[in-house]
Short mmCIF file of C-alpha atoms in Angstrom, two decimals:
data_model
loop_
_atom_site.label_atom_id
_atom_site.label_comp_id
_atom_site.label_asym_id
_atom_site.label_seq_id
_atom_site.Cartn_x
_atom_site.Cartn_y
_atom_site.Cartn_z
CA MET A 716 -26.36 -5.62 5.58
CA SER A 717 -29.98 -6.44 4.94
CA ALA A 718 -29.30 -7.13 1.27
CA ALA A 719 -27.21 -10.21 2.06
CA PRO A 720 -29.19 -13.32 1.14
CA GLU A 721 -29.96 -16.05 3.67
CA ALA A 722 -27.54 -18.39 1.96
CA ALA A 723 -24.51 -16.19 2.64
CA ALA A 724 -21.89 -17.54 5.03
CA PRO A 725 -22.20 -16.24 8.61
CA ALA A 726 -18.90 -14.39 8.18
CA ALA A 727 -20.39 -12.42 5.29
CA ARG A 728 -23.07 -10.92 7.49
CA THR A 729 -20.55 -9.67 9.99
CA ALA A 730 -18.12 -8.32 7.38
CA GLY A 731 -17.53 -4.59 7.59
CA PRO A 732 -17.40 -2.34 4.54
CA PRO A 733 -14.60 -2.52 1.93
CA LEU A 734 -12.94 0.59 3.34
CA TRP A 735 -9.95 0.30 1.05
CA LEU A 736 -10.36 0.22 -2.71
CA LEU A 737 -7.45 -0.33 -5.07
CA LEU A 738 -8.04 0.14 -8.77
CA GLU A 739 -5.34 -1.29 -10.97
CA LEU A 740 -6.32 0.79 -13.96
CA THR A 741 -4.04 -0.90 -16.46
CA TYR A 742 -1.32 -3.52 -16.76
CA ARG A 743 0.36 -1.35 -19.40
CA CYS A 744 3.63 0.07 -18.15
CA PRO A 745 6.68 1.58 -19.81
CA LEU A 746 8.91 -0.22 -17.28
CA HIS A 747 10.00 -3.83 -16.96
CA CYS A 748 10.60 -4.31 -13.26
CA VAL A 749 11.95 -7.61 -12.10
CA PHE A 750 10.12 -7.24 -8.79
CA CYS A 751 6.71 -6.20 -10.09
CA TYR A 752 3.90 -7.80 -8.09
CA ASN A 753 1.59 -7.87 -11.12
CA PRO A 754 0.70 -11.41 -12.14
CA THR A 755 3.27 -12.98 -14.43
CA GLU A 756 0.43 -13.97 -16.74
CA PHE A 757 -0.77 -10.36 -17.07
CA ALA A 758 -0.56 -10.46 -20.87
CA ARG A 759 -3.41 -13.00 -20.89
CA ALA A 760 -5.83 -10.73 -19.05
CA GLY A 761 -8.89 -9.55 -20.93
CA PRO A 762 -9.42 -6.00 -22.20
CA GLU A 763 -9.26 -3.07 -19.79
CA LEU A 764 -12.43 -1.68 -18.30
CA ALA A 765 -13.87 1.36 -20.02
CA THR A 766 -14.12 4.69 -18.24
CA ALA A 767 -17.83 4.21 -17.51
CA ASP A 768 -17.10 0.86 -15.82
CA TRP A 769 -14.52 2.41 -13.51
CA LEU A 770 -16.89 5.24 -12.61
CA ARG A 771 -19.62 2.75 -11.80
CA VAL A 772 -17.24 0.71 -9.61
CA LEU A 773 -16.40 3.92 -7.73
CA ASP A 774 -20.10 4.72 -7.23
CA GLU A 775 -20.89 1.24 -5.98
CA ALA A 776 -17.87 0.88 -3.70
CA ARG A 777 -18.38 4.33 -2.19
CA ALA A 778 -22.01 3.50 -1.47
CA LEU A 779 -20.78 0.50 0.55
CA GLY A 780 -18.44 2.73 2.58
CA ALA A 781 -15.16 2.56 0.65
CA VAL A 782 -13.17 5.70 1.41
CA GLN A 783 -9.47 5.13 0.74
CA LEU A 784 -8.73 4.88 -2.96
CA GLY A 785 -5.45 3.76 -4.50
CA LEU A 786 -4.93 4.20 -8.22
CA SER A 787 -2.16 2.02 -9.56
CA GLY A 788 -1.37 -0.38 -12.36
CA GLY A 789 0.86 -0.90 -14.38
CA GLU A 790 1.39 2.79 -14.79
CA PRO A 791 -1.91 4.60 -14.17
CA LEU A 792 -0.76 7.69 -16.11
CA VAL A 793 -1.05 5.56 -19.26
CA ARG A 794 -4.83 5.89 -18.91
CA GLU A 795 -5.95 9.08 -20.60
CA ASP A 796 -9.11 9.10 -18.49
CA LEU A 797 -7.16 9.22 -15.21
CA GLU A 798 -8.21 12.84 -14.58
CA GLU A 799 -11.86 11.94 -15.18
CA ILE A 800 -11.64 8.98 -12.80
CA VAL A 801 -9.99 11.17 -10.13
CA ALA A 802 -12.59 13.91 -10.51
CA HIS A 803 -15.42 11.41 -10.13
CA ALA A 804 -13.82 9.75 -7.11
CA HIS A 805 -13.21 13.13 -5.49
CA GLY A 806 -16.82 14.13 -6.02
CA LEU A 807 -17.85 10.95 -4.19
CA GLY A 808 -15.61 11.76 -1.20
CA PHE A 809 -12.76 9.32 -1.73
CA TYR A 810 -9.28 10.11 -0.40
CA ILE A 811 -7.21 9.48 -3.51
CA ASN A 812 -3.63 8.27 -3.70
CA LEU A 813 -1.86 7.93 -7.05
CA ILE A 814 0.89 5.33 -7.16
CA THR A 815 3.09 6.16 -10.12
CA SER A 816 6.55 5.85 -11.61
CA GLY A 817 6.17 9.45 -12.75
CA ILE A 818 6.65 8.47 -16.36
CA GLY A 819 4.08 10.43 -18.33
CA MET A 820 3.64 13.10 -15.66
CA THR A 821 3.69 16.62 -17.08
CA GLU A 822 2.92 20.08 -15.77
CA ALA A 823 -0.42 19.99 -17.58
CA ARG A 824 -1.41 16.60 -16.19
CA ILE A 825 -0.46 17.27 -12.60
CA ALA A 826 -2.33 20.58 -12.71
CA ALA A 827 -5.38 18.77 -14.07
CA LEU A 828 -5.08 16.01 -11.45
CA LYS A 829 -4.74 18.57 -8.69
CA SER A 830 -7.82 20.46 -9.77
CA ALA A 831 -9.67 17.14 -10.16
CA GLY A 832 -9.05 16.57 -6.44
CA LEU A 833 -6.14 14.14 -6.25
CA ASP A 834 -5.04 14.06 -2.59
CA HIS A 835 -1.67 12.37 -2.67
CA ILE A 836 1.06 11.09 -4.95
CA GLN A 837 3.55 8.33 -4.27
CA LEU A 838 6.46 8.42 -6.65
CA SER A 839 8.19 5.09 -7.06
CA PHE A 840 11.50 4.04 -8.33
CA GLN A 841 10.48 1.07 -10.34
CA ASP A 842 13.00 -0.55 -12.55
CA SER A 843 15.83 -0.41 -10.08
CA THR A 844 18.12 -2.97 -11.57
CA ARG A 845 18.44 -0.87 -14.70
CA GLU A 846 17.13 2.40 -13.45
CA MET A 847 19.12 2.43 -10.25
CA ASN A 848 22.28 2.67 -12.26
CA ASP A 849 20.94 5.74 -14.00
CA PHE A 850 19.71 6.98 -10.69
CA LEU A 851 22.99 6.51 -8.88
CA SER A 852 24.94 8.09 -11.69
CA SER A 853 22.54 11.05 -11.85
CA THR A 854 21.72 10.52 -15.48
CA ARG A 855 18.52 10.54 -17.51
CA THR A 856 16.22 8.85 -15.04
CA PHE A 857 17.31 11.01 -12.17
CA GLU A 858 16.51 14.07 -14.25
CA LEU A 859 13.05 12.70 -15.04
CA LYS A 860 12.37 11.82 -11.40
CA SER A 861 13.72 15.16 -10.22
CA LYS A 862 11.47 16.96 -12.65
CA VAL A 863 8.44 15.01 -11.46
CA ALA A 864 9.48 15.50 -7.84
CA GLY A 865 9.60 19.24 -8.55
CA LEU A 866 6.13 19.15 -10.10
CA ILE A 867 4.81 17.29 -7.07
CA ARG A 868 6.27 19.87 -4.68
CA ASP A 869 5.20 22.85 -6.80
CA HIS A 870 1.63 21.64 -6.67
CA GLY A 871 1.61 21.49 -2.91
CA TYR A 872 1.86 17.72 -2.48
CA PRO A 873 4.21 16.17 0.04
CA MET A 874 7.09 14.53 -1.79
CA VAL A 875 6.81 10.81 -1.08
CA LEU A 876 9.33 8.48 -2.61
CA ASN A 877 9.11 4.71 -2.66
CA VAL A 878 12.15 2.62 -3.47
CA VAL A 879 11.92 -1.13 -3.74
CA LEU A 880 15.00 -2.83 -2.32
CA HIS A 881 16.59 -6.11 -3.28
CA ARG A 882 19.99 -7.76 -3.39
CA HIS A 883 21.21 -5.66 -6.30
CA ASN A 884 20.50 -2.23 -4.86
CA ILE A 885 20.29 -2.65 -1.08
CA ASP A 886 24.00 -1.89 -0.67
CA HIS A 887 23.33 1.57 -2.16
CA VAL A 888 20.84 2.65 0.51
CA GLY A 889 23.16 5.47 1.59
CA GLU A 890 23.34 6.89 -1.94
CA ILE A 891 19.61 6.39 -2.44
CA LEU A 892 18.85 8.37 0.71
CA ALA A 893 21.30 11.12 -0.23
CA MET A 894 19.67 11.41 -3.64
CA ALA A 895 16.20 11.47 -2.07
CA GLU A 896 17.37 14.29 0.17
CA ARG A 897 18.64 16.28 -2.82
CA MET A 898 15.31 15.69 -4.47
CA GLY A 899 13.54 17.27 -1.50
CA ALA A 900 11.70 14.13 -0.42
CA GLN A 901 9.76 14.43 2.83
CA TYR A 902 8.98 10.71 3.12
CA VAL A 903 11.00 7.82 1.81
CA GLU A 904 9.80 4.28 1.97
CA LEU A 905 12.56 1.74 1.58
CA ALA A 906 10.39 -1.24 0.87
CA ASN A 907 12.07 -4.56 0.57
CA THR A 908 10.69 -6.63 -2.27
CA GLN A 909 7.72 -8.82 -1.49
CA TYR A 910 7.83 -12.08 -3.34
CA TYR A 911 4.79 -12.28 -5.59
CA GLY A 912 4.34 -12.10 -9.35
CA TRP A 913 7.56 -11.22 -11.12
CA ALA A 914 9.41 -10.90 -7.85
CA TRP A 915 8.47 -14.51 -7.05
CA LEU A 916 9.84 -15.62 -10.38
CA ASN A 917 13.08 -13.81 -9.59
CA ARG A 918 13.13 -14.48 -5.87
CA ASP A 919 16.37 -16.36 -5.59
CA GLU A 920 18.13 -13.54 -7.43
CA LEU A 921 16.51 -10.75 -5.42
CA LEU A 922 16.59 -11.86 -1.79
CA PRO A 923 19.33 -9.97 0.01
CA SER A 924 21.59 -11.62 2.55
CA ARG A 925 21.11 -10.98 6.24
CA ALA A 926 24.41 -9.09 6.33
CA GLN A 927 23.22 -6.80 3.51
CA LEU A 928 19.99 -6.18 5.36
CA GLU A 929 21.74 -5.33 8.61
CA ARG A 930 24.14 -2.94 6.87
CA ALA A 931 21.26 -1.21 5.11
CA GLU A 932 19.35 -0.80 8.37
CA ALA A 933 22.44 0.63 10.07
CA VAL A 934 22.97 3.13 7.24
CA THR A 935 19.31 4.12 7.44
CA GLN A 936 19.64 4.67 11.18
CA GLU A 937 22.69 6.90 10.71
CA PHE A 938 20.86 8.89 8.04
CA ARG A 939 17.82 9.34 10.30
CA ALA A 940 20.04 10.58 13.10
CA ARG A 941 21.71 13.12 10.79
CA VAL A 942 18.60 14.43 9.03
CA GLY A 943 16.30 14.47 12.05
CA THR A 944 12.66 15.30 11.46
CA GLY A 945 13.26 16.86 8.04
CA MET A 946 12.72 13.57 6.27
CA LYS A 947 10.88 10.50 7.45
CA VAL A 948 12.40 7.20 6.39
CA TYR A 949 10.50 3.94 6.63
CA PHE A 950 12.45 0.73 6.31
CA VAL A 951 10.31 -2.29 5.56
CA VAL A 952 12.10 -5.53 6.39
CA PRO A 953 11.44 -8.45 4.02
CA ASP A 954 9.19 -10.89 5.83
CA TYR A 955 11.42 -13.84 4.90
CA PHE A 956 13.70 -12.62 7.69
CA GLU A 957 10.93 -12.54 10.27
CA THR A 958 9.58 -15.30 12.49
CA ARG A 959 5.96 -14.14 12.51
CA PRO A 960 3.89 -13.36 9.42
CA LYS A 961 2.41 -10.01 8.46
CA PRO A 962 -1.33 -9.56 9.13
CA CYS A 963 -1.90 -9.55 5.40
CA MET A 964 -4.80 -7.27 4.38
CA SER A 965 -6.04 -7.58 8.01
CA GLY A 966 -7.39 -10.89 6.76
CA LEU A 967 -8.79 -11.41 3.27
CA GLY A 968 -12.26 -9.95 2.79
CA SER A 969 -11.90 -7.72 5.83
CA VAL A 970 -11.26 -4.20 4.47
CA PHE A 971 -9.54 -4.46 1.11
CA LEU A 972 -10.99 -4.75 -2.39
CA ALA A 973 -8.82 -4.66 -5.50
CA VAL A 974 -10.05 -4.48 -9.06
CA ALA A 975 -7.71 -5.61 -11.83
CA PRO A 976 -7.60 -3.88 -15.24
CA ASP A 977 -9.95 -6.47 -16.76
CA GLY A 978 -12.51 -6.00 -13.98
CA THR A 979 -11.56 -9.03 -11.89
CA ALA A 980 -12.33 -8.28 -8.24
CA MET A 981 -9.85 -9.65 -5.73
CA PRO A 982 -9.55 -9.71 -1.91
CA CYS A 983 -5.81 -8.99 -2.35
CA HIS A 984 -3.98 -7.73 -5.42
CA ALA A 985 -2.03 -10.98 -5.70
CA ALA A 986 -5.06 -13.26 -5.17
CA ARG A 987 -5.47 -14.07 -8.85
CA MET A 988 -2.98 -16.90 -8.34
CA LEU A 989 -4.97 -18.69 -5.61
CA PRO A 990 -6.54 -21.91 -6.87
CA GLY A 991 -10.21 -22.55 -6.13
CA LEU A 992 -10.97 -18.87 -5.73
CA GLU A 993 -13.90 -17.99 -7.99
CA LEU A 994 -12.98 -14.38 -8.67
CA PRO A 995 -15.99 -12.31 -9.70
CA ASN A 996 -15.85 -9.57 -12.31
CA VAL A 997 -17.29 -6.09 -11.93
CA ARG A 998 -18.58 -6.33 -15.49
CA GLU A 999 -20.98 -9.03 -14.36
CA SER A 1000 -21.68 -8.43 -10.68
CA PRO A 1001 -22.41 -5.39 -8.57
CA VAL A 1002 -19.71 -4.53 -6.04
CA ARG A 1003 -22.15 -5.20 -3.17
CA SER A 1004 -22.72 -8.82 -4.10
CA ILE A 1005 -19.01 -9.26 -4.90
CA TRP A 1006 -18.05 -8.03 -1.44
CA TYR A 1007 -20.73 -9.71 0.65
CA ASP A 1008 -21.86 -12.76 -1.28
CA SER A 1009 -19.11 -14.04 -3.57
CA GLN A 1010 -17.21 -17.21 -2.81
CA ALA A 1011 -13.87 -15.45 -3.36
CA PHE A 1012 -14.47 -12.80 -0.72
CA ASN A 1013 -15.95 -15.23 1.84
CA ARG A 1014 -13.43 -18.00 1.34
CA PHE A 1015 -10.93 -16.68 3.91
CA ARG A 1016 -13.23 -14.66 6.15
CA GLY A 1017 -13.29 -15.69 9.77
CA GLN A 1018 -11.16 -18.60 10.97
CA ALA A 1019 -13.03 -21.71 9.86
CA TRP A 1020 -10.64 -22.24 6.93
CA MET A 1021 -7.55 -22.35 9.15
CA LYS A 1022 -5.44 -25.43 9.66
CA GLU A 1023 -3.10 -26.16 12.51
CA PRO A 1024 -0.96 -24.59 13.86
CA CYS A 1025 -3.09 -21.47 13.16
CA ARG A 1026 -6.45 -22.93 14.17
CA SER A 1027 -5.53 -23.18 17.87
CA CYS A 1028 -2.91 -20.44 17.92
CA PRO A 1029 -3.53 -17.48 20.25
CA GLU A 1030 -1.84 -15.21 17.69
CA ARG A 1031 -4.40 -15.95 14.96
CA GLU A 1032 -6.41 -12.89 16.00
CA LYS A 1033 -3.34 -10.76 15.40
CA ASP A 1034 -1.93 -12.02 12.11
CA PHE A 1035 -4.86 -14.01 10.62
CA GLY A 1036 -2.45 -16.78 9.66
CA GLY A 1037 -0.37 -14.40 7.52
CA CYS A 1038 -0.47 -14.23 3.75
CA ARG A 1039 -2.59 -16.75 1.82
CA CYS A 1040 -0.64 -16.17 -1.39
CA GLN A 1041 2.66 -16.82 0.34
CA ALA A 1042 1.25 -19.99 1.93
CA TYR A 1043 0.17 -21.18 -1.50
CA LEU A 1044 3.34 -20.21 -3.36
CA LEU A 1045 5.61 -21.88 -0.83
CA THR A 1046 3.61 -24.88 0.35
CA GLY A 1047 1.11 -25.44 -2.45
CA ASP A 1048 -1.85 -25.06 -0.07
CA ALA A 1049 -3.40 -21.65 0.59
CA ASP A 1050 -4.99 -22.89 3.85
CA ASN A 1051 -1.64 -23.53 5.47
CA ALA A 1052 0.03 -21.14 7.88
CA ASP A 1053 2.21 -18.55 6.15
CA PRO A 1054 5.60 -20.32 6.30
CA VAL A 1055 7.23 -17.08 7.43
CA CYS A 1056 5.90 -18.13 10.85
CA SER A 1057 8.42 -20.16 12.82
CA LEU A 1058 5.50 -22.23 14.17
CA SER A 1059 4.71 -23.42 10.63
CA PRO A 1060 5.94 -26.93 9.78
CA HIS A 1061 7.00 -25.39 6.46
CA HIS A 1062 9.11 -22.61 7.96
CA HIS A 1063 12.25 -24.37 6.69
CA LEU A 1064 11.21 -23.41 3.14
CA VAL A 1065 11.76 -19.78 4.07
CA THR A 1066 14.98 -20.28 5.97
CA GLU A 1067 16.33 -22.41 3.12
CA ALA A 1068 15.52 -19.67 0.62
CA VAL A 1069 17.37 -17.20 2.81
CA ALA A 1070 20.31 -19.60 3.09
CA ARG A 1071 20.43 -19.96 -0.70
CA ALA A 1072 20.42 -16.18 -0.98
CA GLU A 1073 23.35 -16.01 1.42
CA ALA A 1074 25.27 -18.42 -0.76
CA ALA A 1075 24.32 -16.76 -4.03
CA ALA A 1076 25.03 -13.22 -2.82
CA GLY A 1077 28.73 -14.00 -2.74
CA VAL A 1078 28.86 -15.29 -6.32
CA GLN A 1079 30.37 -12.92 -8.89
CA ARG A 1080 28.59 -13.04 -12.22
CA THR A 1081 30.01 -12.19 -15.57
CA PRO A 1082 28.77 -8.81 -16.75
CA GLY A 1083 25.67 -9.00 -18.91
CA GLU A 1084 24.73 -12.45 -17.70
CA GLN A 1085 20.92 -12.62 -17.82
CA VAL A 1086 19.76 -14.00 -14.50
CA LEU A 1087 16.62 -11.95 -13.98
CA THR A 1088 13.34 -12.13 -15.85
CA PHE A 1089 12.12 -8.63 -16.66
CA ARG A 1090 8.39 -7.96 -16.68
CA ASP A 1091 7.40 -7.98 -20.32
CA HIS A 1092 4.66 -9.24 -22.64
CA ARG A 1093 7.19 -11.55 -24.22
CA THR A 1094 8.10 -13.22 -20.93
CA SER A 1095 4.55 -13.26 -19.51
CA ILE A 1096 3.76 -16.75 -18.22
CA PRO A 1097 1.36 -18.49 -15.82
CA VAL A 1098 2.43 -18.56 -12.20
CA ARG A 1099 4.59 -21.45 -11.07
CA ILE A 1100 4.40 -22.74 -7.59
CA ARG A 1101 7.61 -23.77 -6.01
CA THR A 1102 7.78 -27.35 -4.92
CA PRO A 1103 10.28 -28.01 -2.19
CA ARG A 1104 13.58 -29.11 -3.61
CA ALA A 1105 15.44 -31.86 -1.85
CA THR A 1106 18.85 -30.75 -2.97
CA GLU A 1107 20.17 -27.64 -4.61
CA MET B 248 1.78 14.40 26.02
CA THR B 249 -0.16 17.19 27.74
CA THR B 250 2.05 20.12 26.90
CA ASP B 251 0.01 23.22 27.57
CA LEU B 252 -1.57 24.67 24.49
CA ASP B 253 -1.89 28.44 24.09
CA PRO B 254 -5.69 29.01 24.02
CA GLY B 255 -5.14 31.81 21.51
CA VAL B 256 -3.80 29.58 18.70
CA ARG B 257 -5.98 28.51 15.77
CA PRO B 258 -5.71 24.78 15.02
CA VAL B 259 -6.36 23.51 11.51
CA ILE B 260 -6.43 19.99 10.07
CA GLY B 261 -2.88 18.97 9.03
CA THR B 262 -1.65 19.33 5.47
CA GLY B 263 -2.57 16.35 3.34
CA LEU B 264 -5.14 15.09 5.83
CA ARG B 265 -8.87 15.21 5.42
CA LEU B 266 -11.61 15.03 8.01
CA GLN B 267 -15.00 13.80 6.94
CA TYR B 268 -18.07 12.08 8.29
CA GLU B 269 -18.55 8.51 7.07
CA PRO B 270 -22.13 7.27 7.30
CA ALA B 271 -20.97 3.65 6.76
CA GLN B 272 -18.91 3.90 9.94
CA SER B 273 -21.24 6.29 11.77
CA ALA B 274 -18.17 8.31 12.65
CA HIS B 275 -15.84 11.08 11.62
CA VAL B 276 -12.65 9.75 10.09
CA LEU B 277 -9.33 11.39 9.49
CA LEU B 278 -7.89 10.33 6.15
CA TYR B 279 -4.23 10.38 5.25
CA PRO B 280 -2.07 8.56 2.72
CA GLU B 281 -2.62 4.83 3.14
CA GLY B 282 -4.38 5.20 6.42
CA MET B 283 -7.42 6.29 8.33
CA VAL B 284 -8.26 7.08 11.93
CA LYS B 285 -11.82 6.45 13.05
CA LEU B 286 -12.65 9.12 15.62
CA ASN B 287 -14.96 8.86 18.58
CA GLY B 288 -17.74 11.42 18.91
CA THR B 289 -15.79 13.82 21.10
CA ALA B 290 -12.69 13.81 18.90
CA GLY B 291 -14.86 14.30 15.82
CA ALA B 292 -16.69 17.24 17.41
CA ILE B 293 -13.41 18.95 18.32
CA LEU B 294 -11.61 18.37 15.03
CA GLU B 295 -14.67 19.45 13.06
CA ARG B 296 -14.18 22.90 14.59
CA CYS B 297 -10.48 23.12 13.76
CA ASP B 298 -10.86 25.37 10.73
CA GLY B 299 -7.83 27.59 11.22
CA ALA B 300 -10.12 30.54 11.94
CA ARG B 301 -11.31 29.73 15.46
CA THR B 302 -9.01 29.88 18.46
CA VAL B 303 -8.92 27.08 21.03
CA THR B 304 -10.94 29.32 23.36
CA GLU B 305 -13.59 29.84 20.70
CA ILE B 306 -13.73 26.11 19.96
CA VAL B 307 -14.22 25.36 23.65
CA HIS B 308 -17.00 27.95 23.97
CA ASP B 309 -18.71 26.56 20.91
CA LEU B 310 -18.53 23.01 22.26
CA GLU B 311 -19.80 24.12 25.67
CA ARG B 312 -22.73 25.91 24.01
CA THR B 313 -23.54 23.01 21.70
CA TYR B 314 -23.41 20.30 24.34
CA GLY B 315 -24.64 22.38 27.28
CA ALA B 316 -21.45 21.67 29.20
CA SER B 317 -18.86 23.72 31.01
CA GLY B 318 -15.22 23.48 32.02
CA LEU B 319 -14.17 21.69 28.83
CA MET B 320 -10.96 23.67 28.30
CA LYS B 321 -8.71 21.18 30.04
CA ASP B 322 -9.95 18.12 28.10
CA VAL B 323 -10.11 19.87 24.73
CA SER B 324 -6.69 21.33 25.21
CA ALA B 325 -5.24 17.94 26.17
CA PHE B 326 -6.79 16.30 23.12
CA LEU B 327 -5.51 19.03 20.80
CA ALA B 328 -2.00 18.66 22.23
CA TYR B 329 -2.23 14.96 21.42
CA ALA B 330 -3.60 15.71 17.93
CA LEU B 331 -0.75 18.14 17.38
CA GLU B 332 1.77 15.49 18.36
CA LYS B 333 0.14 13.10 15.88
CA HIS B 334 0.25 15.82 13.17
CA TRP B 335 -3.54 15.60 12.86
CA VAL B 336 -3.64 19.36 13.34
CA GLU B 337 -1.30 22.27 12.76
CA LEU B 338 -1.41 25.63 14.48
CA ARG B 339 -1.98 29.03 13.03
CA ALA B 340 -0.97 32.06 15.07
#
């Protein structure tokens, strides 16, 4: 890394390449998911990058060694230049994964994406609170998803389905898996909601109870036993129910680089919320200096930023203190241990949230009662951090 | 793990996976959805030859010629059995 200036932090000089590039091509999306991880203030973001900007980002990141490329959003199919971006990335040698709701996918587009060199498609069920009803009753949405699933299979892609779970759909895991089987899915990821962005806003309405979680895992186990190797099912437990944090992004600034629709470069796709992080923009800085020299990408490299109990913890090499965004959202300080960790002095904030979910899960609501905030331009607001509440 | 591999089969990189050399990592990598395996030199040299046309025997002969070695069948075969288990390669008759 000879280009790194003398002033760069020591960690910057030892940083490896940004192997993993995520381009959030747009915040535009036809859906309104209550668990979307996009920032709640997305409507305030500046204009989207032009095609030429995205192509330049691909050139620069690839030159640094980036090789895995995720294309997401919003809904990436909204971008009419998606095929051009894929073709360029393929020419550079990226392995390209499209993360889509399938809305906007047609025979013509998938054929064009395939010939442009798209490697993989992950079809998600997005707006589950509304859509899941359609889905479970085999109506409109199921037909759309089935059609897209068929297109994916016909074009020689493995059929990979991602379903985000939360309190309002987790009891239907059996039906979801049966439907996925009918759809010919080869891989199903049952991903419990992670609490950032819109999901954070709606957290207390989305967290399942422990009993729900255990039932869902048992149903998944039974399904696995019945279907065998024909379909692979991944069940991702929500980290609020764990006692050790996830090794988020293998540590910020380690392998992952995300670029938001307006060109903001981030060491994690939720990092926009972190205070004191001077996020660079690809419109103004080359990817090399963003990755190696910027404050934002060096801020959490290494271990010097850690506080106790992480600083002296033998597990810090394994989990890097967990998720900085979760530490900030729950404790108000991004340098704290992720409170998912039972060694964190703030762990009670997580267990209390789970306890509230237990209590709330039993409450019957009147039909039509609006308790969730759907992702929308109208409801777009700055992020709120949660200050510990003494009483509920 | 070391189930015996028929030396007449023709291994090929698994569907949806891609093998390529990455200068930034000075290594061959195997790319798959949301993941990547960085291969050591030996693994890279073997997988590079898994084109679905060459048999295991032919791959071994090629490696022995290239690296001036002999008696590689056992090691190559064991690695390919492992790669098969990991779905890194598939077999063609």
